[in-house]
Coordinates of C-alpha atoms and ligand atoms in Angstrom, one line a residue:
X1 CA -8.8 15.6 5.3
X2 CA -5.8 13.8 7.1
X3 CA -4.9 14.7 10.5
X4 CA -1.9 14.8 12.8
X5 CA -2.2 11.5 14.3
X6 CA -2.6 9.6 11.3
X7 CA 0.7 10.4 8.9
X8 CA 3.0 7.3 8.8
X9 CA 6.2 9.5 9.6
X10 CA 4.4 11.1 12.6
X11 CA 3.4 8.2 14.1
X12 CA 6.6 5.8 13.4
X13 CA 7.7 6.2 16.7
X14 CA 4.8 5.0 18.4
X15 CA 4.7 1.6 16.2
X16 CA 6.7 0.0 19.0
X17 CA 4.1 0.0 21.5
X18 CA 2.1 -2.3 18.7
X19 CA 2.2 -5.7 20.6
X20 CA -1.1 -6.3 22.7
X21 CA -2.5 -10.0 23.5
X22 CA -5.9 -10.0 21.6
X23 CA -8.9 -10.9 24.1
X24 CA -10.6 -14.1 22.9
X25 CA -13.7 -12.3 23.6
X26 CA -13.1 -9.8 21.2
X27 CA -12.8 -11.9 17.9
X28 CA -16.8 -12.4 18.6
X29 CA -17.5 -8.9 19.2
X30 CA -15.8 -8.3 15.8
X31 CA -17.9 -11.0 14.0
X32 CA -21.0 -9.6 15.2
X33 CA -19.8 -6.1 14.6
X34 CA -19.2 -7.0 11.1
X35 CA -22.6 -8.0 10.4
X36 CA -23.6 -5.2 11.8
X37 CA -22.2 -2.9 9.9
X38 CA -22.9 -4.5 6.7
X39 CA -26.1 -2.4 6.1
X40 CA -25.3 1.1 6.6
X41 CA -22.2 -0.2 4.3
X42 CA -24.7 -0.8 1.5
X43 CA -26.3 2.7 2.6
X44 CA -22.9 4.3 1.9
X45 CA -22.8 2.9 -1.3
X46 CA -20.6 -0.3 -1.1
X47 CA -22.5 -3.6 -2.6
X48 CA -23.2 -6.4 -0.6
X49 CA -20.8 -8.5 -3.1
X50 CA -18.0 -6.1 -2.3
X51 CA -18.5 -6.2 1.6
X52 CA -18.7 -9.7 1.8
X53 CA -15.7 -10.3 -0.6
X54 CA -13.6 -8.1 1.6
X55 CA -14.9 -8.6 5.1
X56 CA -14.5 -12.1 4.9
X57 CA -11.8 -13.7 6.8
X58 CA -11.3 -10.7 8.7
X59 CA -9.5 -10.3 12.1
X60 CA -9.3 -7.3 14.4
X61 CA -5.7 -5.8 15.1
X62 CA -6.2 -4.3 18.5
X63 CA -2.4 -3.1 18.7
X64 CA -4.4 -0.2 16.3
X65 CA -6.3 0.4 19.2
X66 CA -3.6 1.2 22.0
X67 CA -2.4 3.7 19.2
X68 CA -5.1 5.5 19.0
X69 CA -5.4 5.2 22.7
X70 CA -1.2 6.2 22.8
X71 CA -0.2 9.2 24.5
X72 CA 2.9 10.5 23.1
X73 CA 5.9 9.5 26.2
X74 CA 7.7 12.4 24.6
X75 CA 7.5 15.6 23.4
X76 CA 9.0 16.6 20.4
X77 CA 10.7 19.9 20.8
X78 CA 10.0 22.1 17.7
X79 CA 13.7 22.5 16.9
X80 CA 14.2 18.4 16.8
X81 CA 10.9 18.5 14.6
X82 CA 12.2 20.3 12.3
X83 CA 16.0 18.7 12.2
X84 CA 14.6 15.8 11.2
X85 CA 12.0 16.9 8.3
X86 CA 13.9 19.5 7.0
X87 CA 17.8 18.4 6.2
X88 CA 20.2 18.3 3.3
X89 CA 19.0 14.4 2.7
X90 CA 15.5 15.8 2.1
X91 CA 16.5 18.7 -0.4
X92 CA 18.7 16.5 -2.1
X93 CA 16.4 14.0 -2.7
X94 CA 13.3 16.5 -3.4
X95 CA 15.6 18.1 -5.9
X96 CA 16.2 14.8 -7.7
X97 CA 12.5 14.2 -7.7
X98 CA 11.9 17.8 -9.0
X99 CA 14.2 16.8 -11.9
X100 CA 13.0 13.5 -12.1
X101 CA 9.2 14.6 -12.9
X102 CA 9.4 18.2 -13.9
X103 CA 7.4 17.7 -16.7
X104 CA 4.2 16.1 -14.8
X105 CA 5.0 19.1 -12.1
X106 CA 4.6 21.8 -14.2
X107 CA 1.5 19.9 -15.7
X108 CA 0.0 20.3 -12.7
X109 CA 1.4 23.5 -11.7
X110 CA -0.5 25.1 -14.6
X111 CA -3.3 23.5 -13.9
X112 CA -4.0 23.7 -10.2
X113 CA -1.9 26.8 -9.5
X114 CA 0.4 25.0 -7.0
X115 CA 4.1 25.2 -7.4
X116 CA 6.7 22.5 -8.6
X117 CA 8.5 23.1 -4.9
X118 CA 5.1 23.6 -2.8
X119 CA 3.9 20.1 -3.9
X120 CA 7.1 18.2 -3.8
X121 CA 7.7 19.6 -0.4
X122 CA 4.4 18.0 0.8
X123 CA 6.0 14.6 -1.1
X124 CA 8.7 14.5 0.8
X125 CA 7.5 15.2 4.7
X126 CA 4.2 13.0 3.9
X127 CA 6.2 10.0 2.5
X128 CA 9.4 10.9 1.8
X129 CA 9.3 11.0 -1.6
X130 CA 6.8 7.9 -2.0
X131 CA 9.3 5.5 -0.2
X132 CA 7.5 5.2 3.3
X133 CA 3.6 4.6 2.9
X134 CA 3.3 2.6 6.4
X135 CA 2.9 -1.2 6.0
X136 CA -1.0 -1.8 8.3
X137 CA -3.7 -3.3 6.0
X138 CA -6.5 -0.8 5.6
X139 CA -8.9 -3.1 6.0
X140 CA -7.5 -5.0 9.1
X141 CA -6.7 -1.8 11.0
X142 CA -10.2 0.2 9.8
X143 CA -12.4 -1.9 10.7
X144 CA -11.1 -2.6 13.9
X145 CA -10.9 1.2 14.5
X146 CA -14.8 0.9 13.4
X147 CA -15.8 -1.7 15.9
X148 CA -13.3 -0.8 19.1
X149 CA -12.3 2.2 21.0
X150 CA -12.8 6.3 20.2
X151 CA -14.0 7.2 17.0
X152 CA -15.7 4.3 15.6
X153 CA -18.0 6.9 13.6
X154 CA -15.3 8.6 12.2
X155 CA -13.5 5.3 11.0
X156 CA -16.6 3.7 9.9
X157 CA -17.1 6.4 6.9
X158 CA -13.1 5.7 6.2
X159 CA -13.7 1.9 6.2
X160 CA -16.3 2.2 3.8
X161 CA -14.4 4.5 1.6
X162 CA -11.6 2.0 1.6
X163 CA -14.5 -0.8 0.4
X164 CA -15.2 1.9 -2.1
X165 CA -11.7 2.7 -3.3
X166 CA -11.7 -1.3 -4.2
X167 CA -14.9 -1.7 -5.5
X168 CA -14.3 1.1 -8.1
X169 CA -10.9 -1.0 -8.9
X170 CA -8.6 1.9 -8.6
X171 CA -6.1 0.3 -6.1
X172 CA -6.1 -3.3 -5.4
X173 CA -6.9 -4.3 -1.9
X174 CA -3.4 -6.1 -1.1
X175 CA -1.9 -2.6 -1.9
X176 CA -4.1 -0.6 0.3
X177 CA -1.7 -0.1 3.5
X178 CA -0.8 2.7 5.5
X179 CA -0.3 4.5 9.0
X180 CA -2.6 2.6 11.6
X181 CA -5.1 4.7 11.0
X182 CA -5.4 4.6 7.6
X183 CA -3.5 7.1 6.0
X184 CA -2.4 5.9 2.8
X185 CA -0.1 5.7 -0.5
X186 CA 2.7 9.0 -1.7
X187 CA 0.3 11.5 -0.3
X188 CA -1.4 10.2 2.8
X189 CA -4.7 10.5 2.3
X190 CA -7.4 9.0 4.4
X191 CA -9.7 7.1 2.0
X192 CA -12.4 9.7 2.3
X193 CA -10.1 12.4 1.3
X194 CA -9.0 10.4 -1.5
X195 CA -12.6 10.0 -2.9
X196 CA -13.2 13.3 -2.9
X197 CA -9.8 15.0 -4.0
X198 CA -7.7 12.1 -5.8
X199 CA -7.1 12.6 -9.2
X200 CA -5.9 10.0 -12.9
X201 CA -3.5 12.9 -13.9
X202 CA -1.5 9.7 -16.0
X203 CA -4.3 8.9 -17.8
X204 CA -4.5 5.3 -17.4
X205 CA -8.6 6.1 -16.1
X206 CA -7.4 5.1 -12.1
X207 CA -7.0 7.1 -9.3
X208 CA -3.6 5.5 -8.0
X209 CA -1.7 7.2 -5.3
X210 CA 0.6 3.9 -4.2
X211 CA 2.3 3.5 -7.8
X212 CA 1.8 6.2 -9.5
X213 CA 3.7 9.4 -8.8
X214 CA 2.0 12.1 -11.1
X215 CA -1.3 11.1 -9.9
X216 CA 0.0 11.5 -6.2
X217 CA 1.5 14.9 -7.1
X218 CA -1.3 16.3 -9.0
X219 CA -3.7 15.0 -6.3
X220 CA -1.6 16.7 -3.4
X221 CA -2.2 20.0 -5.9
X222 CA -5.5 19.5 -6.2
X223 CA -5.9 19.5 -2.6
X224 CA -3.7 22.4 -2.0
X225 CA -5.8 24.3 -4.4
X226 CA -9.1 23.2 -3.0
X227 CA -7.8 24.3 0.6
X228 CA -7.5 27.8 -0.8
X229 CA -4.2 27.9 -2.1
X230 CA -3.4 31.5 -4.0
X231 CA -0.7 30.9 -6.7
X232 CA 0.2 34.6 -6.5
X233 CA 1.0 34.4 -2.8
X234 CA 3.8 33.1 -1.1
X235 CA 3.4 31.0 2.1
X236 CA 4.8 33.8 3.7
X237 CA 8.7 34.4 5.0
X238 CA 10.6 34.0 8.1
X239 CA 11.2 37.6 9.6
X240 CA 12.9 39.8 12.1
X241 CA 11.2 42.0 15.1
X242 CA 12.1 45.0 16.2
X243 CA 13.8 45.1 19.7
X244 CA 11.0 45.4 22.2
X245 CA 8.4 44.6 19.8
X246 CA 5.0 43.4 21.4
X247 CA 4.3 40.1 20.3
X248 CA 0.7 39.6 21.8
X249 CA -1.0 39.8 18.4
X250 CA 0.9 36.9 17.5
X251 CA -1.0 33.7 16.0
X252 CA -1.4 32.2 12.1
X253 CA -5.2 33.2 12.3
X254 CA -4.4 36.9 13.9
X255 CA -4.1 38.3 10.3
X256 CA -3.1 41.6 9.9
X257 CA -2.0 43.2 6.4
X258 CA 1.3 43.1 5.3
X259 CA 2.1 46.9 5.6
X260 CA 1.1 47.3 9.1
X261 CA 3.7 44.5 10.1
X262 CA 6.1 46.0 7.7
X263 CA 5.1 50.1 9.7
X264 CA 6.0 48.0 12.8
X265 CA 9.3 47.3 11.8
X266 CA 9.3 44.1 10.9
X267 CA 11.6 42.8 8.0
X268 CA 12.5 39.7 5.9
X269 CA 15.8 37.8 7.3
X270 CA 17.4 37.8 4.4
X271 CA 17.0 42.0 3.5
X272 CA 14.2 41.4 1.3
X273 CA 11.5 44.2 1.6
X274 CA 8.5 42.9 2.5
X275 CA 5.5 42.6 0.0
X276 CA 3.7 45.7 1.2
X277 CA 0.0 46.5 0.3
X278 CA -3.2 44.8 1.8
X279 CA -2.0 40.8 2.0
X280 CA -3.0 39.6 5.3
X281 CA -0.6 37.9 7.1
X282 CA 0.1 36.4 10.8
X283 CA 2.9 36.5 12.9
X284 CA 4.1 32.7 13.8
X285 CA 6.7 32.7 16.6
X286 CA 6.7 28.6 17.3
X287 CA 9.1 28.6 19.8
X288 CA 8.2 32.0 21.6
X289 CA 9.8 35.7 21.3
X290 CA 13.1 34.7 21.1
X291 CA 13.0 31.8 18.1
X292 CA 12.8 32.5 14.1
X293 CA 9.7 34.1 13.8
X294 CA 7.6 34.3 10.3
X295 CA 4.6 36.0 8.9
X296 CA 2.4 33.8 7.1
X297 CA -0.2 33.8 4.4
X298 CA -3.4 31.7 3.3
X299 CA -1.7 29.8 1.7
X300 CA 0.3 28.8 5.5
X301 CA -3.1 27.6 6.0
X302 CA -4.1 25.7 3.0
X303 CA -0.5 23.4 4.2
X304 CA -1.9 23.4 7.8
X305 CA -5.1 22.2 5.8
X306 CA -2.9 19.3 5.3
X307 CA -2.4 17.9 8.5
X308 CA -3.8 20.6 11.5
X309 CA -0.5 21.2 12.8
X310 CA 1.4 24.4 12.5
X311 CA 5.2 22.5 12.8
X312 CA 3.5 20.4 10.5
X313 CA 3.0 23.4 7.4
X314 CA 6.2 24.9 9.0
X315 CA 8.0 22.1 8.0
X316 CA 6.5 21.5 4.3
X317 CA 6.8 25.4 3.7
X318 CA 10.7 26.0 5.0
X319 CA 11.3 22.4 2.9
X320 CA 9.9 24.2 -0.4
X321 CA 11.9 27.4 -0.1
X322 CA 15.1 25.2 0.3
X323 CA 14.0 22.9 -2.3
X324 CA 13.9 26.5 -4.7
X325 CA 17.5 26.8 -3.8
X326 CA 16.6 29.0 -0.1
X327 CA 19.1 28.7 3.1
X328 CA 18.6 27.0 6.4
X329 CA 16.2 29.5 8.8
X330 CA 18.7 32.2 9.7
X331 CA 17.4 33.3 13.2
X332 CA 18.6 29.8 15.8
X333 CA 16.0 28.0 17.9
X334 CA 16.1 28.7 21.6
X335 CA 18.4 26.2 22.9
X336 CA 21.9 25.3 23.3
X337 CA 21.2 21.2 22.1
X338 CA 19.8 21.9 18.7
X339 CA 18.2 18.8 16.9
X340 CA 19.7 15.9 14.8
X341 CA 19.4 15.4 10.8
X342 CA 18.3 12.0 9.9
X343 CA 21.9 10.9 9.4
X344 CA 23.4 12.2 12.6
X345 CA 20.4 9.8 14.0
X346 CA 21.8 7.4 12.4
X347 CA 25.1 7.9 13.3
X348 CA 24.0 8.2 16.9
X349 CA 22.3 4.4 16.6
X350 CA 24.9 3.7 15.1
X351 CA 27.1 4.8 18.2
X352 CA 24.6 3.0 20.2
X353 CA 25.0 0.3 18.8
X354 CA 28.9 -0.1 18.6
X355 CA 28.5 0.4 22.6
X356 CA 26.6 -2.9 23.0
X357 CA 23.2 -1.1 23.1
X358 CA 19.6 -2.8 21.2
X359 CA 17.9 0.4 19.1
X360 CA 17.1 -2.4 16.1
X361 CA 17.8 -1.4 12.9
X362 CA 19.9 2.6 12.3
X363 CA 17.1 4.1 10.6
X364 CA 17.1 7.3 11.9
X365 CA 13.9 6.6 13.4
X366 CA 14.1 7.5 17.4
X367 CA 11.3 5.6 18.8
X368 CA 10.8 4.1 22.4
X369 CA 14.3 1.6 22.0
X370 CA 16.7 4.3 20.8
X371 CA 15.6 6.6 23.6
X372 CA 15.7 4.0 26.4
X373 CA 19.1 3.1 24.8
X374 CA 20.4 6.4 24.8
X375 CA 19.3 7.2 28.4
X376 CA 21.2 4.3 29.0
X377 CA 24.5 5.4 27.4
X378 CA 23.9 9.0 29.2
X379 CA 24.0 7.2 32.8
X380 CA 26.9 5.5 31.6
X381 CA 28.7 8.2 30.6
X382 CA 27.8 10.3 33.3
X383 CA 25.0 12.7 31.4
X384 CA 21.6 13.7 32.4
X385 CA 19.6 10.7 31.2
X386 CA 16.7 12.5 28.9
X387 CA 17.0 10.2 26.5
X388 CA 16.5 13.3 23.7
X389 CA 18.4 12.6 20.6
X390 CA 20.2 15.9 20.2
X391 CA 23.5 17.5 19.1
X392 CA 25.0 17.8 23.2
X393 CA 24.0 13.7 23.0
X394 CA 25.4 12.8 19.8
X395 CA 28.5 14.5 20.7
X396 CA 28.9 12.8 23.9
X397 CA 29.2 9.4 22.0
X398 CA 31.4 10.4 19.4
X399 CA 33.9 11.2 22.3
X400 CA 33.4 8.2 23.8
X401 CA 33.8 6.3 21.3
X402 CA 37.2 8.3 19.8
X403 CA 38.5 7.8 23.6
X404 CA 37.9 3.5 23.3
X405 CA 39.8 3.7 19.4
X406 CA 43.9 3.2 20.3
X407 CA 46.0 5.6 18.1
Ligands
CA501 CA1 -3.7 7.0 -13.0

């Protein structure tokens, strides 16, 4: 199973923190960690000719370490979350994808009982459609997660399966990179998840989920299915509440059957009855009482399976409905600054960068140097400095900018 911290989108914006000094000291704690580990790495099933091929030469990255030790400077508001996961750019280019491998979709929606949308929706948020796996060496950054810092237990079994993975000659070891901790290839996978739930759905006998799309997508279905996933159930569907409704038996796991929320007065947005009958369902209201709110099925929690993150699944399941030709939520977040699509953050670096301000490359990517940049440009102009990438901020800078253009 993957886990919040490790997806390579999640943790993009903490990549510029990577640049620690490495501590003489520790290159021969590393060495004698190695050897040390050598022998429950035979235990686990990896030969000694394998270890020692691809343990050789070896050096520890600590800037993996002060990840894993990161604390996020900033909180992601839900509605900014969200912005940037779900936007036209992503429905467009999940739609082309859709098209582009139908076929092997509705392969493996008939055989895993996933939907065509479901999986490409998990695609696109886990590596946006196979074009951003993370660029750390498994190796380098696993086993210095297995000899340094929190966890080594944990990343020991994931840097053996990633001596496994090459061993079995199903990915070549140059292509094994990912997010720092070892998430991986178009769906993500730690390398233990991969050994138990990849599959070869191209036939070529390998399990390859860094070149080859149908493998990734049927392996994401096979996941989905073996997480519980119910083909004759929707995720569930974002919903209105009664005026003066009490919303204290609110929470994904609070499951209550679809008729009693329906008795209570609760109705799809979009005029839709409800499914009545005995589905149980929870009532998700991620920003509070007064944000979209949604009941949600098993199969909400087979996507949280994904990642243990409710705006994580949120994002993947509001991404398939528009990807099946579904609307924008209808009910508006709770705030008067919504978030930013991924090219209004680029137009915003952009902005930035037009007013002599360093963010590095207009990716759409706000990490640590578009945010100090932008608080920056707020003092500048005059604004509350937050430094949050949102629509009050973006606006500010298009101003500024139209004043500075003559005619
Ligand atoms: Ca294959």
């Amino acid at each position: 199973m993957t886990s919040r911290f490790v997806s390579v989108l999640a943790s993009a914006a903490l990549s510029a923190l990577a640049a620690t000094a490495f501590p003489v000291h520790a290159a021969d704690a590393f060495s004698t960690c190695l050897a040390q580990l050598r022998g429950p790495a035979l235990k686990a099933g990896v030969t000694g000719a394998t270890f020692d091929t691809h343990t050789a030469g070896l050096t520890p990255d600590m800037a993996v370490i002060d990840l894993l030790d990161a604390q996020p400077e900033f909180k992601t508001p839900i509605w900014d979350y969200m912005a940037g996961l779900v936007d036209d750019e992503r429905v467009t280019d999940g739609q082309a994808g859709m098209a582009r491998w139908q076929a092997e979709l509705d392969r493996a929606a008939a055989r895993y009982g996933v939907d065509p949308a479901t999986i490409a929706a998990v695609w696109g948020v886990e590596s946006n459609f196979g074009r951003t796996l993370g660029g750390r060496p498994l190796l380098t950054s696993l086993s210095t997660l297995s000899c340094f810092g929190r966890r080594q237990a944990y990343f020991r079994g994931e840097f053996f399966a990633t001596l496994k993975i090459i061993q079995d000659e199903h990915i070549a070891p140059q292509k094994l990179v990912g997010s720092w901790a070892g998430a991986f290839g178009q769906t993500q996978f730690m390398p233990s998840t991969y050994l138990r739930l990849a599959v070869d759905f191209d036939g070529d006998g390998r399990r390859d989920l860094v070149d080859s799309v149908p493998d990734a997508l049927a392996s994401t279905a096979n996941f989905l299915k073996r997480a519980g996933w119910n083909s004759s159930l929707d995720w569930g569907y974002e919903v209105r509440l009664p005026a003066g409704m009490d919303t204290a038996g609110a929470g994904r796991k609070n499951k209550r059957a679809m008729s009693s929320w329906a008795k209570q007065g609760v109705t799809r947005v979009d005029g839709q009855p409800l499914p009545g009958g005995d589905t149980p369902a929870g009532l998700l209201l991620p920003a509070g009482r007064n944000g979209p709110a949604f009941l949600v099925t098993r199969n909400f929690d087979a996507l949280y399976s994904y990642n243990a993150a409710e705006s994580y699944a949120l994002a993947i399941a509001h991404l398939s409905d528009r990807l099946r030709g579904g609307g924008p939520l209808v009910q508006a977040w709770p705030t008067d600054d919504p978030g930013l699509s991924r090219a209004e953050r680029r137009e915003l670096q952009r902005l930035l960068i037009a007013k002599g301000y360093d963010v590095g490359e207009p990716d759409g990517m706000v990490g640590t140097r578009t945010r100090q940049a932008l608080q920056a440009a707020q003092r500048e102009l005059g604004l509350p400095p937050d430094g949050r990438a949102g629509q009050k901020a973006l606006k500010a800078l298009r101003a500024s900018a139209a004043a500075k253009t003559p005619g």
